[in-house]
mmCIF file of C-alpha atoms in Angstrom:
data_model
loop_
_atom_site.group_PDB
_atom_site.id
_atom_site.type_symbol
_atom_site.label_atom_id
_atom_site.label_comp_id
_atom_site.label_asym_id
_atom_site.label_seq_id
_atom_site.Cartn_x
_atom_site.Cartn_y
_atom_site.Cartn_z
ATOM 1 C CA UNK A 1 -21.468 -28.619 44.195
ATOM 2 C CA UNK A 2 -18.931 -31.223 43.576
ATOM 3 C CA UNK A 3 -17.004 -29.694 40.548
ATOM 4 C CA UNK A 4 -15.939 -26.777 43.442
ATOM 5 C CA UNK A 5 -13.380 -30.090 44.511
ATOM 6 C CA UNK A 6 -9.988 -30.134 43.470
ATOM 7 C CA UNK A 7 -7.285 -32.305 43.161
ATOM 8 C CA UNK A 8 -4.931 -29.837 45.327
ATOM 9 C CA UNK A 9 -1.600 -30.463 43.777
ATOM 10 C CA UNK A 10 -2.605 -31.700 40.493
ATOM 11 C CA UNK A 11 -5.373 -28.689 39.746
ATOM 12 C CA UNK A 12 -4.649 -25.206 39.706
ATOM 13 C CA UNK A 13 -6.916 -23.060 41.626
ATOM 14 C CA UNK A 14 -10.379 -21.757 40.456
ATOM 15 C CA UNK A 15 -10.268 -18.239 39.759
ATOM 16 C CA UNK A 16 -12.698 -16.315 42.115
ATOM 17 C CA UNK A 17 -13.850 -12.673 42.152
ATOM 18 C CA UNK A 18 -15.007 -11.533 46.032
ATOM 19 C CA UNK A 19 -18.009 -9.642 45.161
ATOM 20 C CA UNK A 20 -18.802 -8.718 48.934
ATOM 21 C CA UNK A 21 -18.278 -10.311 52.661
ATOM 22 C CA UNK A 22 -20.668 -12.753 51.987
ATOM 23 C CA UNK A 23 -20.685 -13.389 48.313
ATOM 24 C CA UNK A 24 -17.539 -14.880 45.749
ATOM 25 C CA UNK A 25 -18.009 -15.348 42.334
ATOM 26 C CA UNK A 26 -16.394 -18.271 39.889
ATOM 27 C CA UNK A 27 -17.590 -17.734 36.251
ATOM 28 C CA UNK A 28 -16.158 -21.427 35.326
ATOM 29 C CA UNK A 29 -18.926 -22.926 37.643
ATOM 30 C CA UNK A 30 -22.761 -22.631 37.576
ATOM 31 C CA UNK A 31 -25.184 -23.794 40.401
ATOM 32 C CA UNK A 32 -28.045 -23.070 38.305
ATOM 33 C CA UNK A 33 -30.508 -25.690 39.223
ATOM 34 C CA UNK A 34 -28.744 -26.791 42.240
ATOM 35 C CA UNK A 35 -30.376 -26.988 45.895
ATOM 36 C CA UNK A 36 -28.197 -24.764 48.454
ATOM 37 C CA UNK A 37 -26.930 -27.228 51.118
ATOM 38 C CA UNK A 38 -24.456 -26.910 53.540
ATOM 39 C CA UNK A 39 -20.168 -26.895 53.341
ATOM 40 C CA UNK A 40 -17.782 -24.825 53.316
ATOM 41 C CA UNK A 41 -15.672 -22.587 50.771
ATOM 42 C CA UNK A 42 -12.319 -21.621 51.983
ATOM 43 C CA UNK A 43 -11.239 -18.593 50.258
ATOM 44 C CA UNK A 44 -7.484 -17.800 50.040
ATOM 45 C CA UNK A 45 -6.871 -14.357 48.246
ATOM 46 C CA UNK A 46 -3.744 -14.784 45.486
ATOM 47 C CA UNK A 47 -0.685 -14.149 46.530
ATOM 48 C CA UNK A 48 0.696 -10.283 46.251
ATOM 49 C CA UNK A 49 3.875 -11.149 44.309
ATOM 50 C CA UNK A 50 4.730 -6.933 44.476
ATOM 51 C CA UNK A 51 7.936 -6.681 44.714
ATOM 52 C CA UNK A 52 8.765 -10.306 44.907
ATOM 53 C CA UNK A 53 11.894 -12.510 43.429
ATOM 54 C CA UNK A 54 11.224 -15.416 41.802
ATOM 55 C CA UNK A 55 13.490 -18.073 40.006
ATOM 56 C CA UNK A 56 12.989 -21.232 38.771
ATOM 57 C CA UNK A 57 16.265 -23.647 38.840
ATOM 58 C CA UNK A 58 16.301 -26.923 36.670
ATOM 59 C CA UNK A 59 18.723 -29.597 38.137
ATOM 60 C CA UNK A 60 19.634 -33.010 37.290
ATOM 61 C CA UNK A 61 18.871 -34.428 40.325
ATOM 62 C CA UNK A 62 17.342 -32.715 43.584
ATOM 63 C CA UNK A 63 20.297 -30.721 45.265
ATOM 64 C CA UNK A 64 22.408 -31.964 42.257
ATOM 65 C CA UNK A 65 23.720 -29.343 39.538
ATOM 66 C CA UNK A 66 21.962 -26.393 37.735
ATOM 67 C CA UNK A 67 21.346 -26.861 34.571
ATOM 68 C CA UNK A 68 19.039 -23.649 33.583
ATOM 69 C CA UNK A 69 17.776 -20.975 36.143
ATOM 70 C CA UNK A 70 14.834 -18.641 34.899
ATOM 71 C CA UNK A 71 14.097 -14.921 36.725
ATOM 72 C CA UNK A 72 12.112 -12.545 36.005
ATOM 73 C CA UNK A 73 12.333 -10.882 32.654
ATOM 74 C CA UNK A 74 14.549 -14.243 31.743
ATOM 75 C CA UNK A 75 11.778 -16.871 31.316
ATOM 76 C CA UNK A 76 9.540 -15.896 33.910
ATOM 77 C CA UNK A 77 6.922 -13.352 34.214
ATOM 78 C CA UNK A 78 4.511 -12.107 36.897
ATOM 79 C CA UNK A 79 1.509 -12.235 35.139
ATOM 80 C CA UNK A 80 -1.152 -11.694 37.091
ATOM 81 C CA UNK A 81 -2.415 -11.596 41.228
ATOM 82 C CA UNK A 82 -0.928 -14.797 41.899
ATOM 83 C CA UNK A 83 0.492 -15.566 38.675
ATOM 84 C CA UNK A 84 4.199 -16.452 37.135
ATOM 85 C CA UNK A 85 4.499 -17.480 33.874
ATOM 86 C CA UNK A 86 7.420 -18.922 32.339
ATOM 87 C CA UNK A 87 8.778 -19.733 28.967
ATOM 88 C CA UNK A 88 11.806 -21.327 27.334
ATOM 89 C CA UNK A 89 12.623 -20.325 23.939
ATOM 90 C CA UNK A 90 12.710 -22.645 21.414
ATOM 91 C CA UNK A 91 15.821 -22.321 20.636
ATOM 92 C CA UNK A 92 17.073 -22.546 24.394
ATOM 93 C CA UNK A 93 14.931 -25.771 24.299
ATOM 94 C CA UNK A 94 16.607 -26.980 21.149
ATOM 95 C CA UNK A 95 19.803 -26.730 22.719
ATOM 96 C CA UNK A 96 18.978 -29.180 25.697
ATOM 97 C CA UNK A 97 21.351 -31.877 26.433
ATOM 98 C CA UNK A 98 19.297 -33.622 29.059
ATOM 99 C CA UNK A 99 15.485 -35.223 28.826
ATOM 100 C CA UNK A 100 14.752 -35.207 32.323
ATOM 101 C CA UNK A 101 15.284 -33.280 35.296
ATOM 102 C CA UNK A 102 13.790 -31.500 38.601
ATOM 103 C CA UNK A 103 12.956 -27.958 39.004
ATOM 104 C CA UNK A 104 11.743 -26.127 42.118
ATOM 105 C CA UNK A 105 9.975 -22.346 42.015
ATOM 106 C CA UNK A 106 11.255 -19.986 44.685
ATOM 107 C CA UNK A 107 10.024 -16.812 45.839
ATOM 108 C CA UNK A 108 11.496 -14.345 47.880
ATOM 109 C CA UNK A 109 9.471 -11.977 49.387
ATOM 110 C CA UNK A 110 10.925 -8.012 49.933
ATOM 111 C CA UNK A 111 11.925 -8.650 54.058
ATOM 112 C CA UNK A 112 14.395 -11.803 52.958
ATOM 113 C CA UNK A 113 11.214 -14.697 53.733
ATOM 114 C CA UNK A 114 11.657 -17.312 51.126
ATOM 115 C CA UNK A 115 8.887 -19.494 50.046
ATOM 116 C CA UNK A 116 9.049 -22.797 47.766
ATOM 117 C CA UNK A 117 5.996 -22.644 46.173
ATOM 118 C CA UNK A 118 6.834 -25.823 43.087
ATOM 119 C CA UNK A 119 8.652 -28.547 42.828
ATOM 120 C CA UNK A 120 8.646 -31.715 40.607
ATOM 121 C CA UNK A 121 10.110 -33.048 37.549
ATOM 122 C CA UNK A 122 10.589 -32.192 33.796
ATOM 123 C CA UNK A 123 10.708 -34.096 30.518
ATOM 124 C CA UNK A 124 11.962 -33.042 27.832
ATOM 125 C CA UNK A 125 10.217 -34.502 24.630
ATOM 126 C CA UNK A 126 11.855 -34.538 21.274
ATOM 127 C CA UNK A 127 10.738 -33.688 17.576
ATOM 128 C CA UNK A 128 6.858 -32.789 18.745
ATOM 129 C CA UNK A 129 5.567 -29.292 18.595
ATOM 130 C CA UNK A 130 2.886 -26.755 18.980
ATOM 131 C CA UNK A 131 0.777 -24.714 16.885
ATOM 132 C CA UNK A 132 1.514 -21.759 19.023
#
């Protein structure tokens, strides 16, 4: 089943419900139709973000200057097993005085362990928009 294959830092994750020791589920996929053959299916549980830190700093350059830093309940949300969301208000977008940058996504866990879990850069397009 070839569409299990993911581009590992360009894809997120498929979302997979263990149904027993032996059995996962993924509801995007089907094998209906398919032969069973042999490979193997490394399951890696979400992360528990319980009790967790997590901020998101924007800088102009790596290790250069801050220019925006999200938290939780400031542009970032725990939404889910494994999940932060962020957003940046429109207005707080509007207000931008830079078009590109770097941001990185830390997380630190309740005994002081820090993980980087995203890096990469931003760009910051002007006069589009969404439909919501």
């Amino acid at each position: 089943m070839p569409d299990l294959n993911r581009a590992r830092l360009r894809q997120l994750p498929h979302r997979v419900a263990s149904i027993d020791d032996n059995t996962v589920e993924i509801n995007l996929l089907s094998a209906v139709g398919l032969a069973p053959v042999g490979g193997q299916l490394i399951y890696q549980p979400p992360v528990d973000l319980a009790g967790a830190e997590v901020r998101m700093q924007i800088r102009d350059v790596p290790g250069g200057t801050v220019l925006m830093t999200l938290a939780l309940g400031s542009g970032l949300e725990i939404a889910g097993a494994g999940t932060i969301s962020r957003e940046i208000s429109a207005s707080d977008t509007a207000a931008l005085m830079w078009s590109s940058a770097v941001y990185d996504v830390d997380v630190t866990y309740s005994d002081g362990t820090v993980h980087r879990y995203y890096s990469g850069p931003i760009t910051v397009s002007r006069g589009g928009g969404c439909d919501g």
